[in-house]
Amino acid sequence: MVLYTSPFPNSLLSVLHSFSWGLIFPCYWFADRLVASFVPTTYEKRQRADDPCYFHALCIIITTPIYLALLVASLPFALIGFLLWSPLQSARRPYIYSRLEDKSHANGATLLTEWKAAGNGKSFCFGSANVCLLPDSLARFNNVFNTQARAKEIGRRIRNGASRPQIKIYIDSPTNTSISAASFSSLVSPQGGDSTNRTVNVGIKRTTSMEYKGDNSGSNNSEDSREDKGGNGEPNEGEENTCIVRINGEDNGHMSDIETDTVNGQANASGPAEHSLEGDAEISKTPNHKQKEGDSGSLDSYSASRESLVKVRVGDGTVDQSTVNNKLLYKASVMKKTSVRKKKHTDETFDHEISAFFPANLDFLCLQEVFDKRAAEKLKEQLHHYFEYIVYDVGVYSCHACCSFKFVNSGLLFASRYPVMDAAYHCYPNGKGTDSLASKGALFLKVQVGSTPQDQRIVGYISCTHLQAIAGDTTVRCEQLDMLQDWLSEFRKSTSSSSTANPEELVAFDVICGDLNFDNCSSEDKLEQQHSLFTHYKDPCRIGPGEDKPWAIGTLLDPEGLYDDEVCTPDNLQKVLESEEGRKGYLVYPTSKNHNSSQKGRKASLKGNGRRIDYMLYTEEGLYLEWKVEVEEFSFITQLAGLTDHLPVAMRLMVSTGEDDP
């Protein structure tokens, strides 16, 4: 299958499309600004609190006639452009595939090595987020604004979080079970010995919050890797850019300081110590929606997220925060332990957390609601600093391939560190209401993640989707889930080059990500909760229809509270969501037909921890029979605090090959 690198098959159509859109854009922009001036966000209201009451009204009185006059003046040109633009959409391709040619800017892509399906297997990390990048006037109805600046900031935060060194903390003390890891850093016991990774053996009882500096942590550490291979054997596959901190339980509370030169020599997870932090890397800390004049909503600041500390109990003692200042190279942040994180429930087989960062070594990213095309370009530019392969501008326009007229695309965007082999898009034909104006659908991708010593390709399937959003449209969503399964089955059959007798490809994973717009606890969503999709695909957060696992939390934030000081930064939002009372104040909760009281009373009476409408599903069906797929870690992410009304989610899968497993 040919991947489309341009929206049209020839340059003439591209020129005509650009010309027609140039005629339409002024009218579109004036209309967008006109509507936006009447829909202020809570952040803007707070900023204007000290202004005279008549000031804002005066601004509207002055600007509204100007916008209206310019809008009317641009209408004739927009009409001509529309008449040219609309028929061109029949020749438009359903997506644009972008591959970064200059890999010197891709900090993450250079770290990947060919997986040969040997050793202990390999882990793959998936992320999904609804980023609400609509035209500014429409985004304001979700209480977010400045779409272009948000797109750039979202891209920066994602790549900064994903390009951090991955820290793995191994606990040698048999009495110690209360440490949590860096964002998405495994806390499982070492497999296959402890000589296969860069390791720091220290008597650490607690690791402080440490600042992460810049994007260049993703650059290749070839010299250090060669030294480690020479001295410690071949590293585990799938553990690029990993530093291991080994915690011993022998010092009974005594703190050991890690000197910088020791870390440079033994735990350099990102290459030589003298890293250049130029260009975009001058954004040296993970940016936050930092407050301006006492309010925490500004896009102008890039201050770092301060992680809380990890408490490690050794014997009967607990080390106090003020006694420790241990610094690892590139200062990877370590999360604190909370009541809702890290295997609180003993029957859970994987780690789970609320993280202030996107996971280190993120391999695949699925985004929804990237509707604005200019914002998509800005987001793509930022993501290309980490992801080499991106599929964006997914969907159809006008009346092409769908029943109703489509004004915007599907809003789906996919980014990968692994090469995309095939891609396909389908539009849901049954959208209703305002959702019918967007070409919501499903994007299916096939990626190559390695090869066997016998030159068999190792591939994975990823599906990204966004379902009908209007409440009460249960039947519509169930029909879309049916279509999703059928289209995915067709895509796998059409792109498979294997047969049972002669398997040219080995399938390592099959994952579905997206905003499904229903939760697993609301009484109104019972039909979706019982859909057959959940018999074929597993939801790591779900016990069964109508019941989530106790540690799972909602992913839909209350828009009215996005800019409150308590939740406007990744750290603050993380701390709030770690408490039940905090979640009740800032998450949207499941609805019930039996409760007509106030929102707070309804929240208190309902089970669950908020509406979880963003899903990550995986299956064990249709994969290579000799391999085993397990969830290694699951995370709810607060790094986009103040930028969107959804919580991103991430999942790490371990594909075990069965060879040399302990």
XYZ file of C-alpha atoms in Angstrom:
662
model
C 0.000 0.000 0.000
C 1.273 3.454 -0.957
C 1.426 6.031 1.827
C 0.216 9.471 0.777
C 2.775 12.189 1.427
C 0.666 14.975 -0.105
C -3.081 15.672 0.015
C -3.513 15.642 -3.781
C -2.129 13.385 -6.523
C -0.524 16.218 -8.501
C 0.832 19.710 -7.954
C -1.846 21.414 -10.078
C -4.624 20.302 -7.757
C -2.526 21.331 -4.770
C -2.077 24.826 -6.213
C -5.790 25.151 -6.952
C -6.629 23.994 -3.438
C -4.223 26.497 -1.874
C -5.686 29.285 -4.026
C -9.276 28.409 -3.114
C -8.467 28.174 0.571
C -6.691 31.512 0.376
C -9.964 33.041 -0.779
C -11.939 31.333 1.997
C -9.554 31.905 4.889
C -10.122 35.670 5.524
C -13.863 35.114 5.882
C -13.273 32.099 8.106
C -10.840 34.032 10.309
C -13.085 37.089 10.746
C -16.054 34.868 11.631
C -13.915 32.949 14.113
C -12.710 36.137 15.828
C -16.204 37.623 15.879
C -17.686 34.626 17.690
C -14.656 34.310 19.982
C -15.090 37.871 21.229
C -18.475 36.885 22.717
C -17.282 33.647 24.373
C -14.718 34.499 27.080
C -13.005 31.759 29.052
C -12.838 31.726 32.843
C -9.154 32.649 32.569
C -9.974 35.782 30.587
C -12.776 36.681 32.984
C -10.328 36.399 35.848
C -7.815 38.580 34.042
C -10.472 41.238 33.502
C -11.720 41.177 37.075
C -9.774 44.324 37.960
C -10.811 46.230 34.831
C -13.752 48.638 34.928
C -17.017 46.873 34.141
C -17.568 48.983 31.053
C -14.125 48.295 29.534
C -14.898 44.896 28.013
C -18.272 46.068 26.728
C -16.555 49.033 25.086
C -14.055 46.719 23.366
C -16.871 44.581 21.984
C -18.776 47.644 20.782
C -15.685 48.830 18.890
C -14.463 45.504 17.469
C -17.811 43.942 16.509
C -18.652 46.427 13.693
C -15.098 46.111 12.382
C -15.239 42.316 12.276
C -18.713 42.394 10.739
C -17.655 44.827 8.017
C -14.589 42.799 7.142
C -16.628 39.585 7.220
C -19.191 40.981 4.782
C -16.447 42.335 2.527
C -14.730 38.925 2.390
C -17.906 36.933 1.706
C -17.856 37.266 -2.133
C -14.281 36.010 -2.284
C -15.123 33.183 0.129
C -18.047 32.119 -2.057
C -15.831 31.957 -5.147
C -13.211 30.032 -3.188
C -15.823 27.609 -1.852
C -17.147 26.844 -5.337
C -13.605 25.950 -6.372
C -12.640 24.225 -3.118
C -15.614 21.888 -2.742
C -15.250 19.816 -5.950
C -11.501 19.500 -5.376
C -12.198 17.445 -2.251
C -13.293 14.489 -4.379
C -9.658 14.106 -5.427
C -8.237 14.708 -1.970
C -6.454 11.855 -0.226
C -7.654 10.780 3.243
C -4.462 11.644 5.140
C -0.945 13.082 4.885
C 2.034 10.944 5.829
C 5.057 12.896 7.043
C 8.464 11.344 7.569
C 11.316 13.331 9.034
C 14.181 13.243 6.556
C 16.682 15.145 8.703
C 17.027 12.752 11.639
C 19.367 15.101 13.479
C 16.226 16.833 14.782
C 14.509 13.613 15.850
C 15.820 13.087 19.342
C 13.869 9.905 19.942
C 14.021 8.178 16.574
C 17.787 7.758 16.595
C 17.588 5.616 19.708
C 15.710 2.754 18.082
C 17.555 -0.408 17.253
C 16.330 -3.346 15.196
C 14.434 -5.799 17.374
C 15.415 -9.356 16.538
C 12.830 -11.072 18.762
C 15.469 -12.565 21.000
C 16.121 -12.332 24.714
C 13.417 -11.290 27.161
C 11.082 -9.671 24.644
C 10.359 -5.995 24.119
C 8.043 -3.369 25.567
C 6.054 -0.861 23.527
C 4.511 2.308 24.938
C 1.267 3.813 23.612
C -0.251 7.199 24.420
C -3.617 8.760 23.619
C -5.061 12.226 24.233
C -7.929 14.450 23.184
C -6.240 17.843 22.748
C -9.266 20.004 21.791
C -7.543 21.862 18.937
C -10.679 23.270 17.362
C -11.027 26.701 15.772
C -10.615 29.184 18.610
C -14.278 30.219 18.738
C -15.426 26.603 19.119
C -12.656 25.671 21.556
C -13.897 28.393 23.891
C -17.107 26.458 24.485
C -14.818 23.935 26.232
C -13.181 26.811 28.151
C -9.867 26.659 26.267
C -8.518 29.280 23.896
C -5.566 30.397 21.748
C -5.552 27.220 19.663
C -2.352 28.003 17.748
C -0.270 28.646 20.869
C -1.764 25.638 22.632
C -0.858 23.365 19.714
C 2.780 24.365 19.914
C 2.831 24.042 23.695
C 1.152 20.630 23.630
C 3.770 19.372 21.194
C 6.581 20.697 23.375
C 5.244 19.081 26.516
C 4.727 15.718 24.858
C 8.215 15.565 23.362
C 9.824 16.842 26.555
C 8.084 14.184 28.594
C 8.730 11.349 26.149
C 12.403 12.182 25.573
C 13.318 12.034 29.266
C 15.655 9.219 30.322
C 13.781 6.205 31.584
C 14.659 5.443 35.185
C 14.223 1.943 36.541
C 14.430 1.528 40.287
C 15.103 -1.924 41.668
C 14.519 -2.497 45.370
C 16.883 -4.969 46.961
C 15.354 -4.731 50.439
C 12.787 -7.521 50.950
C 10.902 -5.358 53.480
C 10.516 -2.381 51.169
C 7.394 -2.223 49.008
C 6.503 1.470 49.081
C 8.454 3.140 46.310
C 6.956 4.505 43.147
C 8.773 5.012 39.898
C 9.613 7.764 37.534
C 6.856 8.345 35.064
C 6.472 5.006 33.352
C 9.656 3.462 34.747
C 9.225 -0.157 35.699
C 9.609 -1.229 39.304
C 9.640 -4.929 38.559
C 12.531 -7.058 39.642
C 15.396 -7.394 37.188
C 14.954 -10.142 34.662
C 17.760 -12.183 33.341
C 20.382 -10.859 35.702
C 21.522 -7.366 36.551
C 24.448 -7.066 34.185
C 22.555 -6.071 31.075
C 21.898 -2.395 31.809
C 23.702 0.674 33.026
C 23.344 0.521 36.795
C 23.993 2.744 39.776
C 24.256 0.710 42.986
C 23.696 3.072 45.864
C 22.173 3.008 49.303
C 19.433 5.461 48.391
C 16.499 5.577 50.736
C 14.724 8.397 48.941
C 15.127 10.155 45.622
C 14.372 13.839 45.390
C 12.421 15.614 42.732
C 14.881 16.361 39.941
C 14.560 18.747 37.061
C 14.639 17.466 33.510
C 16.655 19.679 31.183
C 15.836 20.012 27.550
C 14.980 17.794 24.630
C 18.403 16.448 23.858
C 18.092 13.599 26.263
C 16.830 11.651 23.323
C 20.087 11.907 21.399
C 22.066 8.808 20.774
C 24.449 7.561 23.399
C 26.569 5.505 21.074
C 29.857 5.798 22.934
C 28.402 4.900 26.300
C 26.395 2.104 24.718
C 29.518 0.607 23.227
C 31.286 0.783 26.554
C 28.362 -0.865 28.332
C 28.131 -3.589 25.732
C 31.762 -4.274 26.071
C 31.758 -4.453 29.834
C 28.335 -5.753 30.739
C 27.072 -7.757 27.806
C 24.235 -7.013 25.391
C 21.498 -4.706 26.732
C 17.920 -5.908 27.003
C 15.951 -5.251 23.846
C 13.433 -2.445 24.110
C 15.244 -0.563 26.859
C 16.674 2.378 24.992
C 17.823 5.403 26.967
C 17.430 3.610 30.296
C 19.192 4.272 33.566
C 18.860 1.881 36.493
C 19.108 2.947 40.125
C 19.559 0.037 42.492
C 18.391 0.629 46.052
C 19.957 -1.438 48.790
C 18.384 -1.978 52.158
C 21.563 -2.329 54.178
C 22.244 1.148 55.546
C 19.265 1.390 57.921
C 18.285 4.889 56.966
C 21.740 6.325 56.181
C 21.735 8.442 53.070
C 24.395 7.978 50.381
C 25.246 10.904 48.144
C 25.696 10.283 44.440
C 28.481 12.388 43.069
C 28.036 13.833 39.620
C 31.162 12.226 38.241
C 29.996 8.827 39.430
C 26.680 9.266 37.681
C 28.431 10.426 34.530
C 30.490 7.278 34.458
C 27.915 4.690 35.456
C 24.423 6.008 34.724
C 24.680 8.203 31.696
C 21.355 7.488 30.085
C 21.649 10.159 27.434
C 25.153 10.238 26.111
C 28.165 12.414 26.978
C 27.943 14.714 29.961
C 28.555 17.834 27.911
C 25.228 17.963 26.096
C 24.351 20.953 23.971
C 21.057 22.547 24.936
C 20.602 24.891 21.998
C 17.713 25.773 19.727
C 14.436 24.351 20.946
C 16.257 22.688 23.826
C 16.529 26.083 25.474
C 13.084 25.252 26.827
C 15.003 23.475 29.513
C 12.139 22.494 31.746
C 8.821 20.887 31.119
C 6.608 23.923 30.477
C 3.554 24.582 32.578
C 0.507 26.735 32.111
C 2.049 29.004 34.707
C 0.186 31.750 36.472
C 0.401 35.359 35.455
C -0.344 37.939 38.144
C -1.559 35.325 40.549
C -3.467 33.265 38.015
C -2.198 29.997 36.656
C -3.341 30.037 33.083
C -0.714 31.787 31.001
C 0.770 30.276 27.887
C 3.725 32.591 28.180
C 5.686 30.695 30.788
C 7.712 27.511 30.553
C 8.569 26.753 34.151
C 9.310 23.208 35.192
C 6.903 20.791 36.769
C 8.126 20.005 40.281
C 7.641 16.362 41.112
C 6.941 15.194 44.618
C 9.339 12.977 46.496
C 9.457 9.239 46.830
C 9.433 7.799 50.317
C 11.252 4.506 50.745
C 10.954 2.651 53.966
C 13.930 0.611 55.049
C 13.303 -1.462 58.110
C 11.431 0.764 60.560
C 12.883 4.100 59.434
C 11.667 6.708 56.978
C 14.124 9.262 55.644
C 13.001 12.890 55.761
C 12.910 15.047 52.623
C 15.280 17.684 53.960
C 18.131 15.189 54.305
C 18.496 14.315 50.651
C 19.640 16.075 47.501
C 20.699 13.257 45.185
C 21.072 14.330 41.573
C 21.164 12.026 38.549
C 22.407 13.224 35.193
C 19.630 14.952 33.272
C 17.714 14.943 36.532
C 14.860 12.586 35.646
C 11.869 13.186 37.865
C 10.622 10.532 40.250
C 6.987 10.387 41.270
C 5.675 10.181 44.772
C 3.698 7.271 46.097
C 0.005 7.887 46.591
C -3.019 5.934 47.611
C -4.208 5.414 44.040
C -0.891 4.371 42.494
C 1.523 1.499 42.227
C -0.199 -1.775 42.896
C -2.228 -0.763 45.889
C -4.414 -3.738 45.065
C -2.396 -6.889 45.485
C -4.268 -8.787 42.772
C -3.153 -6.288 40.101
C -0.503 -7.622 37.751
C 0.861 -4.317 36.466
C 1.910 -0.890 37.716
C -0.470 2.066 37.514
C -0.055 5.717 38.375
C -1.135 9.300 37.968
C 1.885 10.875 36.315
C 2.862 14.501 35.764
C 4.816 13.490 32.648
C 4.235 11.576 29.473
C 6.057 8.244 29.724
C 9.718 8.071 28.812
C 10.432 6.285 25.524
C 6.891 6.770 24.231
C 6.655 4.788 20.986
C 3.203 5.592 19.582
C 0.876 8.554 20.080
C -2.786 8.823 19.033
C -4.423 12.247 19.267
C -8.033 13.311 18.770
C -9.658 16.668 17.981
C -6.744 18.078 15.993
C -9.316 19.792 13.790
C -7.573 23.091 13.066
C -5.192 22.640 10.123
C -2.791 25.419 11.121
C -2.629 24.028 14.646
C -1.970 20.562 13.199
C 1.070 21.896 11.337
C 2.464 23.507 14.485
C 1.837 20.357 16.496
C 3.463 18.191 13.834
C 6.532 20.408 13.778
C 6.997 19.988 17.525
C 6.316 16.256 17.551
C 8.855 15.688 14.781
C 11.564 16.533 17.303
C 10.825 13.124 18.814
C 8.651 11.091 16.420
C 10.024 10.337 12.977
C 6.723 9.266 11.397
C 3.462 11.238 11.603
C 0.067 10.789 9.921
C -2.109 13.922 10.137
C -4.892 15.907 8.431
C -6.883 12.669 8.463
C -10.395 12.706 7.031
C -12.556 13.907 4.183
C -14.158 17.238 3.344
C -17.266 18.383 1.503
C -19.621 15.562 0.423
C -16.895 13.148 -0.634
C -17.216 9.569 0.691
C -19.742 10.456 3.411
C -23.468 11.052 3.484
C -23.441 14.632 4.802
C -21.327 17.686 4.128
C -18.099 17.748 6.159
C -16.642 21.106 7.150
C -13.666 19.746 9.141
C -11.589 16.577 9.106
C -11.649 13.704 11.606
C -9.251 15.396 14.042
C -7.106 12.257 14.269
C -3.307 12.397 14.353
C -0.860 9.512 14.748
C 2.845 9.758 15.595
C 5.320 6.889 15.729
C 8.981 6.149 16.293
C 8.619 3.067 14.100
C 8.043 3.097 10.336
C 4.444 2.978 9.127
C 3.883 0.242 6.542
C 0.202 0.752 5.726
C -2.566 3.159 6.679
C -6.290 3.378 5.995
C -9.091 5.708 7.057
C -12.857 5.203 7.179
C -15.487 7.835 7.930
C -18.466 6.973 10.126
C -21.528 7.584 7.907
C -24.034 7.799 10.784
C -22.899 10.942 12.610
C -25.717 13.090 13.969
C -26.143 16.697 15.010
C -23.028 18.831 15.177
C -20.874 15.691 14.994
C -22.063 15.137 11.432
C -20.183 18.296 10.390
C -16.861 16.594 11.154
C -15.606 13.516 9.324
C -15.217 11.482 12.489
C -13.977 8.018 11.770
C -11.197 5.510 12.379
C -7.553 5.500 11.327
C -5.892 2.090 11.002
C -2.125 1.682 10.898
C 0.339 -1.134 10.476
C 3.851 -0.521 11.798
C 7.038 -2.552 11.573
C 8.766 -2.889 14.932
C 11.488 -5.422 14.111
C 12.418 -8.625 12.343
C 13.410 -12.149 13.311
C 16.787 -13.750 12.605
C 14.934 -15.557 9.783
C 14.044 -12.171 8.218
C 10.385 -12.372 9.147
C 8.895 -8.927 9.729
C 7.537 -8.157 13.193
C 4.540 -5.858 12.898
C 1.874 -4.284 15.059
C -1.593 -2.861 14.416
C -2.848 0.388 15.946
C -6.302 1.893 15.521
C -7.209 5.458 16.467
C -10.823 6.602 16.604
C -13.250 9.228 17.933
C -16.915 8.301 18.373
C -20.157 10.292 18.415
C -20.042 12.792 21.271
C -23.661 13.832 21.802
C -25.117 12.437 25.016
C -27.902 9.931 24.521
C -26.728 8.757 21.093
C -26.099 5.261 22.402
C -27.314 3.502 19.276
C -25.076 5.623 17.067
C -21.971 4.783 19.107
C -22.780 1.067 19.131
C -23.120 1.112 15.345
C -19.775 2.887 15.101
C -18.160 0.259 17.322
C -19.557 -2.428 14.990
C -18.068 -0.628 11.987
C -14.771 -0.188 13.818
C -14.432 -3.939 14.319
C -15.415 -4.751 10.741
C -13.052 -2.190 9.227
C -10.178 -3.343 11.420
C -10.732 -6.957 10.413
C -10.745 -5.954 6.748
C -7.610 -3.855 7.192
C -5.710 -6.721 8.801
C -6.724 -9.112 6.031
C -5.888 -6.696 3.227
C -2.470 -5.760 4.617
C -1.332 -9.204 5.747
C 1.285 -10.887 3.571
C 1.405 -14.037 5.640
C -0.226 -17.398 5.568
C -0.452 -20.041 8.242
C 1.923 -22.300 6.345
C 4.368 -19.536 5.440
C 4.292 -16.725 8.011
C 6.225 -13.833 6.517
C 5.044 -11.545 9.310
C 4.676 -12.000 13.044
C 2.062 -9.785 14.729
C 3.311 -8.487 18.083
C 0.314 -6.375 19.185
C -3.087 -5.021 18.194
C -4.164 -1.867 20.063
C -7.172 0.458 19.842
C -6.858 4.018 21.202
C -9.268 6.904 21.232
C -12.043 8.996 22.708
C -15.082 6.689 22.733
C -17.352 9.267 24.435
C -18.909 6.815 26.874
C -17.749 5.601 30.261
C -17.990 2.291 32.054
C -20.072 3.521 35.008
C -22.902 5.696 33.654
C -26.303 4.042 33.581
C -27.013 5.718 30.230
C -24.037 3.953 28.613
C -25.034 0.369 29.369
C -25.310 -0.665 25.720
C -21.785 0.511 24.925
C -20.433 -1.089 28.098
C -21.765 -4.474 26.968
C -20.574 -4.197 23.370
C -18.826 -7.190 21.820
C -15.679 -5.094 21.335
C -14.860 -5.740 24.985
C -15.013 -9.492 24.493
C -12.259 -9.345 21.892
C -10.213 -6.471 23.340
C -9.145 -6.009 26.938
C -9.475 -2.758 28.887
C -6.774 -2.631 31.608
C -8.937 -0.300 33.718
C -12.104 -2.363 33.616
C -13.411 -5.192 35.775
C -16.590 -5.717 33.805
C -19.594 -3.845 32.374
C -20.484 -1.021 34.726
C -17.471 -1.462 37.008
C -13.960 -0.030 36.753
C -10.963 -1.016 38.819
C -10.624 1.047 42.018
C -7.478 2.835 40.863
C -8.931 3.945 37.490
C -9.963 7.602 37.330
C -11.982 9.706 34.913
C -10.350 11.389 31.936
C -12.904 14.166 31.378
C -12.107 17.337 33.328
C -14.711 19.864 34.435
C -14.065 22.764 31.999
C -15.055 25.406 34.533
C -12.111 24.550 36.784
C -9.308 24.286 34.205
C -7.582 27.489 35.353
C -8.029 27.147 39.107
C -4.748 27.424 40.976
C -5.282 23.936 42.401
C -5.134 22.238 38.971
C -3.498 24.639 36.506
C -0.079 22.945 36.550
C 0.816 19.266 36.013
C 1.972 18.869 39.620
C -1.088 20.533 41.105
C -3.479 18.540 38.957
C -1.648 15.340 39.837
C -1.968 16.032 43.562
C -5.659 16.899 43.276
C -6.510 13.758 41.326
C -4.738 11.574 43.864
C -7.451 12.375 46.433
C -11.097 11.387 46.244
C -12.305 14.831 47.259
C -10.083 16.470 44.658
C -11.462 14.263 41.921
C -15.022 15.153 42.887
C -14.223 18.823 42.484
C -12.493 18.742 39.092
C -13.632 15.654 37.166
C -16.921 15.130 35.361
C -18.694 12.198 37.003
C -20.996 9.532 35.556
C -24.635 10.445 35.208
C -27.518 8.490 36.643
C -31.208 8.546 35.808
C -32.020 8.096 39.487
C -30.352 11.294 40.701
C -31.763 14.746 40.002
C -30.043 16.603 42.810
C -27.158 19.034 42.587
C -23.956 18.001 40.882
C -21.999 17.687 44.107
C -24.690 15.513 45.680
C -24.806 13.338 42.586
C -21.032 12.954 42.549
C -20.988 11.903 46.162
C -23.631 9.236 45.633
C -22.251 7.613 42.495
C -19.556 4.977 42.324
C -16.398 5.395 40.313
C -13.727 8.060 40.073
C -15.035 10.155 37.190
C -16.051 9.627 33.565
C -13.327 7.653 31.814
C -14.102 8.166 28.134
C -10.545 7.886 26.746
C -9.634 4.249 26.196
C -6.635 2.078 25.414
C -7.569 -1.489 24.474
C -5.424 -4.440 23.445
C -6.072 -7.993 22.337
C -4.325 -11.333 22.463
C -6.289 -12.638 19.481
C -4.652 -12.826 16.075
C -1.120 -12.434 17.420
C 1.819 -14.784 17.013
C 0.834 -17.815 19.068
C 4.204 -18.375 20.726
C 4.347 -14.841 22.119
C 2.580 -13.424 25.131
C 1.330 -9.839 25.489
C 0.859 -8.319 28.940
C 0.235 -4.841 30.280
C 3.360 -3.636 32.054
C 2.205 -0.181 33.142
C -0.789 2.133 32.815
C -0.789 5.857 33.485
C -3.143 8.831 33.671
C -1.144 11.907 32.665
C -1.498 15.496 33.888
C 1.246 17.101 31.769
C -1.294 18.904 29.567
C -2.923 20.663 32.523
C -4.530 23.926 31.410
C -4.228 23.026 27.717
C -7.106 20.578 27.225
C -10.178 19.331 29.059
C -9.113 15.670 28.847
C -6.515 13.623 30.706
C -4.126 11.769 28.388
C -3.633 8.074 29.074
C -0.684 5.798 28.352
C -0.079 2.062 28.389
C 3.077 0.004 28.099
C 2.770 -3.512 26.704
C 5.406 -6.205 27.147
C 5.700 -8.659 24.281
C 7.385 -11.772 25.673
C 8.922 -14.047 23.071
C 9.347 -17.031 25.358
C 13.070 -17.216 24.569
C 15.406 -17.060 27.524
C 12.649 -15.761 29.789
C 13.388 -16.352 33.447
